[in-house]
Amino acid sequence: MPQREAGAEAFVPATGGLSAMESAVQACRGCGLHENATQAVFGQGAARARVLLVGEQPGASEDVEGHPFVGPAGRTLDRAFREAGLRRDDVYLTNVVKHFKFVPAERGKRRIHKKPSVGEVRACLPWFAAELRLVKPELVVCLGATAAKALFGESFRVTRNRGVLLDFPERFELGEHGPDYVLATVHPSSVLRATDREAAYLDFRNDLRTASDALR
Ligand code: URA
Ligand code: SF4
């Protein structure tokens, strides 16, 4: 039986802005991931950004520094932002899961990223829903399959649906607070793992260009 996570709902303050959420998330016990992580990593960026980008979960660097996308994936993302005409300061950047999930490396002190379970993603969604409610972006960009599946369900395939503007899914139940569109693309870490890195990067950057063009 998969473990049932209690969920973050009870930890999300009923009122307050992004900074109130960011303080409160540190006390979240909505799933087991807080136990081994250094801290929760909340979203960051413009409080009323027109575009909100969402990744999977903080990585090892993010877990230590407390900010999203400050490690290797973040550097790829920053290059793509520059070349797509987006600025980190103008967007809001977050993850569907706020605590780092990892396994220790067999040797040494390195911590190896482990994909969050469907239950952990579900448990953490109230935080992401709060970010959507407060930032009110017009467009959401899903960076990778975990974020895209969190919005569209487990059957969603990034490879088949990437780089196009999709309607924001009703099942997410944000009503009038919902963004207009979602664009799914690959995760910047997958660009770094690709056999042809430059080709993978250019496809990724072109998807961000589509997102950036949609805001004009
Ligand atoms: N990968 C993610 O999905 N998010 C981060 O913040 C860093 C790496
Ligand atoms: Fe709460 Fe999300 Fe952290 Fe789980 S991962 S403890 S739900 S903030």
GROMACS .gro file of C-alpha atoms and ligand atoms in nm:
model
  232
    1MET     CA    1   0.000   0.000   0.000
    2PRO     CA    2   0.139   0.343  -0.087
    3GLN     CA    3   0.166   0.565   0.216
    4ARG     CA    4  -0.113   0.818   0.252
    5GLU     CA    5   0.028   1.162   0.321
    6ALA     CA    6  -0.164   1.396   0.551
    7GLY     CA    7  -0.119   1.686   0.313
    8ALA     CA    8  -0.017   2.047   0.354
    9GLU     CA    9  -0.371   2.191   0.373
   10ALA     CA   10  -0.370   2.235   0.752
   11PHE     CA   11  -0.036   2.422   0.740
   12VAL     CA   12  -0.124   2.682   0.477
   13PRO     CA   13  -0.228   3.010   0.645
   14ALA     CA   14  -0.580   3.120   0.554
   15THR     CA   15  -0.465   3.480   0.505
   16GLY     CA   16  -0.142   3.661   0.430
   17GLY     CA   17   0.082   3.711   0.132
   18LEU     CA   18   0.375   3.526  -0.014
   19SER     CA   19   0.608   3.612   0.273
   20ALA     CA   20   0.358   3.472   0.528
   21MET     CA   21   0.342   3.153   0.320
   22GLU     CA   22   0.719   3.136   0.297
   23SER     CA   23   0.752   3.150   0.676
   24ALA     CA   24   0.471   2.900   0.733
   25VAL     CA   25   0.605   2.640   0.490
   26GLN     CA   26   0.903   2.583   0.719
   27ALA     CA   27   0.668   2.428   0.974
   28CYS     CA   28   0.487   2.206   0.723
   29ARG     CA   29   0.457   1.839   0.819
   30GLY     CA   30   0.217   1.751   0.539
   31CYS     CA   31   0.433   1.459   0.428
   32GLY     CA   32   0.753   1.292   0.544
   33LEU     CA   33   0.992   1.491   0.324
   34HIS     CA   34   1.058   1.761   0.585
   35GLU     CA   35   1.232   1.503   0.806
   36ASN     CA   36   1.558   1.478   0.615
   37ALA     CA   37   1.569   1.805   0.423
   38THR     CA   38   1.758   2.110   0.551
   39GLN     CA   39   1.468   2.347   0.496
   40ALA     CA   40   1.164   2.406   0.277
   41VAL     CA   41   1.229   2.603  -0.041
   42PHE     CA   42   0.941   2.830  -0.132
   43GLY     CA   43   0.893   3.007  -0.464
   44GLN     CA   44   1.068   3.331  -0.543
   45GLY     CA   45   1.029   3.619  -0.784
   46ALA     CA   46   0.790   3.895  -0.879
   47ALA     CA   47   0.483   3.894  -0.654
   48ARG     CA   48   0.257   3.970  -0.952
   49ALA     CA   49   0.451   3.796  -1.227
   50ARG     CA   50   0.269   3.734  -1.555
   51VAL     CA   51   0.445   3.401  -1.587
   52LEU     CA   52   0.500   3.143  -1.315
   53LEU     CA   53   0.743   2.860  -1.383
   54VAL     CA   54   0.721   2.544  -1.179
   55GLY     CA   55   0.980   2.267  -1.144
   56GLU     CA   56   0.978   1.945  -0.946
   57GLN     CA   57   1.146   1.991  -0.608
   58PRO     CA   58   1.453   2.168  -0.470
   59GLY     CA   59   1.783   1.998  -0.549
   60ALA     CA   60   2.085   1.962  -0.321
   61SER     CA   61   2.202   2.323  -0.375
   62GLU     CA   62   1.854   2.466  -0.333
   63ASP     CA   63   1.809   2.267  -0.011
   64VAL     CA   64   2.119   2.432   0.135
   65GLU     CA   65   2.068   2.783  -0.002
   66GLY     CA   66   1.692   2.799   0.045
   67HIS     CA   67   1.610   2.935  -0.301
   68PRO     CA   68   1.473   2.763  -0.612
   69PHE     CA   69   1.694   2.685  -0.912
   70VAL     CA   70   2.030   2.805  -0.779
   71GLY     CA   71   2.222   2.490  -0.882
   72PRO     CA   72   2.322   2.347  -1.223
   73ALA     CA   73   1.962   2.328  -1.353
   74GLY     CA   74   1.921   2.693  -1.254
   75ARG     CA   75   2.223   2.794  -1.462
   76THR     CA   76   2.072   2.628  -1.770
   77LEU     CA   77   1.745   2.799  -1.693
   78ASP     CA   78   1.914   3.138  -1.660
   79ARG     CA   79   2.083   3.100  -1.998
   80ALA     CA   80   1.748   3.005  -2.156
   81PHE     CA   81   1.579   3.302  -1.982
   82ARG     CA   82   1.837   3.539  -2.131
   83GLU     CA   83   1.801   3.398  -2.479
   84ALA     CA   84   1.420   3.383  -2.461
   85GLY     CA   85   1.384   3.742  -2.343
   86LEU     CA   86   1.270   3.656  -1.992
   87ARG     CA   87   1.419   3.790  -1.670
   88ARG     CA   88   1.437   3.599  -1.344
   89ASP     CA   89   1.327   3.915  -1.161
   90ASP     CA   90   1.011   3.942  -1.371
   91VAL     CA   91   0.891   3.586  -1.336
   92TYR     CA   92   0.791   3.375  -1.037
   93LEU     CA   93   0.984   3.053  -0.999
   94THR     CA   94   0.878   2.763  -0.778
   95ASN     CA   95   0.850   2.384  -0.743
   96VAL     CA   96   0.548   2.158  -0.694
   97VAL     CA   97   0.723   1.997  -0.395
   98LYS     CA   98   0.891   2.222  -0.139
   99HIS     CA   99   1.130   1.982   0.039
  100PHE     CA  100   1.429   1.802  -0.117
  101LYS     CA  101   1.389   1.424  -0.149
  102PHE     CA  102   1.714   1.231  -0.177
  103VAL     CA  103   1.901   0.912  -0.104
  104PRO     CA  104   2.260   0.915   0.024
  105ALA     CA  105   2.526   0.820  -0.232
  106GLU     CA  106   2.676   0.475  -0.175
  107ARG     CA  107   3.010   0.638  -0.101
  108GLY     CA  108   3.080   0.987   0.019
  109LYS     CA  109   2.847   1.254   0.145
  110ARG     CA  110   2.666   1.337  -0.177
  111ARG     CA  111   2.287   1.332  -0.169
  112ILE     CA  112   2.123   1.191  -0.481
  113HIS     CA  113   1.793   1.337  -0.598
  114LYS     CA  114   1.497   1.101  -0.574
  115LYS     CA  115   1.174   1.164  -0.757
  116PRO     CA  116   0.885   1.258  -0.527
  117SER     CA  117   0.596   1.010  -0.520
  118VAL     CA  118   0.251   1.094  -0.655
  119GLY     CA  119   0.131   1.108  -0.291
  120GLU     CA  120   0.404   1.355  -0.193
  121VAL     CA  121   0.324   1.577  -0.490
  122ARG     CA  122  -0.044   1.569  -0.399
  123ALA     CA  123   0.036   1.644  -0.034
  124CYS     CA  124   0.234   1.953  -0.128
  125LEU     CA  125  -0.010   2.099  -0.383
  126PRO     CA  126  -0.188   2.332  -0.136
  127TRP     CA  127   0.133   2.541  -0.127
  128PHE     CA  128   0.146   2.563  -0.505
  129ALA     CA  129  -0.226   2.646  -0.516
  130ALA     CA  130  -0.159   2.930  -0.267
  131GLU     CA  131   0.120   3.062  -0.489
  132LEU     CA  132  -0.110   3.056  -0.792
  133ARG     CA  133  -0.382   3.233  -0.596
  134LEU     CA  134  -0.148   3.508  -0.479
  135VAL     CA  135   0.069   3.562  -0.787
  136LYS     CA  136  -0.221   3.527  -1.034
  137PRO     CA  137  -0.003   3.458  -1.338
  138GLU     CA  138  -0.147   3.460  -1.689
  139LEU     CA  139   0.074   3.173  -1.793
  140VAL     CA  140   0.219   2.874  -1.607
  141VAL     CA  141   0.525   2.698  -1.748
  142CYS     CA  142   0.574   2.340  -1.628
  143LEU     CA  143   0.943   2.249  -1.618
  144GLY     CA  144   0.936   1.873  -1.661
  145ALA     CA  145   0.696   1.584  -1.621
  146THR     CA  146   0.643   1.602  -1.243
  147ALA     CA  147   0.506   1.955  -1.265
  148ALA     CA  148   0.304   1.882  -1.581
  149LYS     CA  149   0.150   1.568  -1.429
  150ALA     CA  150   0.066   1.758  -1.111
  151LEU     CA  151  -0.151   1.985  -1.325
  152PHE     CA  152  -0.283   1.753  -1.596
  153GLY     CA  153  -0.278   1.409  -1.432
  154GLU     CA  154  -0.055   1.106  -1.460
  155SER     CA  155  -0.137   1.030  -1.824
  156PHE     CA  156   0.012   1.359  -1.946
  157ARG     CA  157   0.319   1.317  -2.169
  158VAL     CA  158   0.554   1.615  -2.195
  159THR     CA  159   0.719   1.472  -2.507
  160ARG     CA  160   0.385   1.474  -2.688
  161ASN     CA  161   0.249   1.806  -2.562
  162ARG     CA  162   0.550   2.029  -2.510
  163GLY     CA  163   0.594   2.381  -2.637
  164VAL     CA  164   0.230   2.464  -2.706
  165LEU     CA  165  -0.017   2.677  -2.514
  166LEU     CA  166  -0.270   2.456  -2.339
  167ASP     CA  167  -0.579   2.566  -2.149
  168PHE     CA  168  -0.529   2.573  -1.774
  169PRO     CA  169  -0.686   2.247  -1.648
  170GLU     CA  170  -1.020   2.282  -1.472
  171ARG     CA  171  -0.949   1.987  -1.248
  172PHE     CA  172  -0.709   2.212  -1.061
  173GLU     CA  173  -1.014   2.399  -0.932
  174LEU     CA  174  -0.880   2.751  -0.910
  175GLY     CA  175  -1.193   2.895  -1.066
  176GLU     CA  176  -1.154   3.262  -1.146
  177HIS     CA  177  -0.802   3.258  -1.002
  178GLY     CA  178  -0.682   3.023  -1.268
  179PRO     CA  179  -0.418   3.129  -1.520
  180ASP     CA  180  -0.523   3.138  -1.885
  181TYR     CA  181  -0.263   2.902  -2.024
  182VAL     CA  182  -0.008   2.638  -1.938
  183LEU     CA  183   0.295   2.548  -2.144
  184ALA     CA  184   0.482   2.229  -2.064
  185THR     CA  185   0.845   2.175  -2.144
  186VAL     CA  186   1.126   1.948  -2.029
  187HIS     CA  187   1.313   1.995  -1.704
  188PRO     CA  188   1.642   2.189  -1.740
  189SER     CA  189   1.821   1.896  -1.566
  190SER     CA  190   1.718   1.669  -1.854
  191VAL     CA  191   1.894   1.909  -2.091
  192LEU     CA  192   2.215   1.851  -1.893
  193ARG     CA  193   2.172   1.473  -1.916
  194ALA     CA  194   2.086   1.462  -2.288
  195THR     CA  195   2.323   1.292  -2.535
  196ASP     CA  196   2.303   1.593  -2.763
  197ARG     CA  197   2.301   1.865  -2.501
  198GLU     CA  198   2.304   2.160  -2.737
  199ALA     CA  199   2.006   2.030  -2.940
  200ALA     CA  200   1.815   1.958  -2.619
  201TYR     CA  201   1.903   2.305  -2.492
  202LEU     CA  202   1.784   2.477  -2.811
  203ASP     CA  203   1.449   2.292  -2.799
  204PHE     CA  204   1.411   2.394  -2.435
  205ARG     CA  205   1.497   2.756  -2.510
  206ASN     CA  206   1.254   2.761  -2.802
  207ASP     CA  207   0.975   2.643  -2.571
  208LEU     CA  208   1.056   2.933  -2.336
  209ARG     CA  209   1.050   3.167  -2.636
  210THR     CA  210   0.698   3.047  -2.713
  211ALA     CA  211   0.605   3.125  -2.353
  212SER     CA  212   0.768   3.467  -2.370
  213ASP     CA  213   0.597   3.548  -2.704
  214ALA     CA  214   0.259   3.455  -2.558
  215LEU     CA  215   0.292   3.745  -2.312
  216ARG     CA  216   0.320   4.012  -2.579
  217URA     N1  217   1.523   2.118  -0.994
  217URA     C1  218   1.397   2.161  -0.970
  217URA     O1  219   1.299   2.106  -1.016
  217URA     N2  220   1.383   2.268  -0.893
  217URA     C2  221   1.485   2.334  -0.839
  217URA     O2  222   1.461   2.432  -0.770
  217URA     C3  223   1.616   2.287  -0.868
  217URA     C4  224   1.632   2.179  -0.944
  218SF4    FE1  225   0.492   1.995   0.349
  218SF4    FE2  226   0.547   1.982   0.090
  218SF4    FE3  227   0.743   1.966   0.266
  218SF4    FE4  228   0.577   1.763   0.237
  218SF4     S1  229   0.721   1.843   0.084
  218SF4     S2  230   0.643   1.853   0.434
  218SF4     S3  231   0.382   1.870   0.198
  218SF4     S4  232   0.612   2.143   0.232
   0.00000   0.00000   0.00000
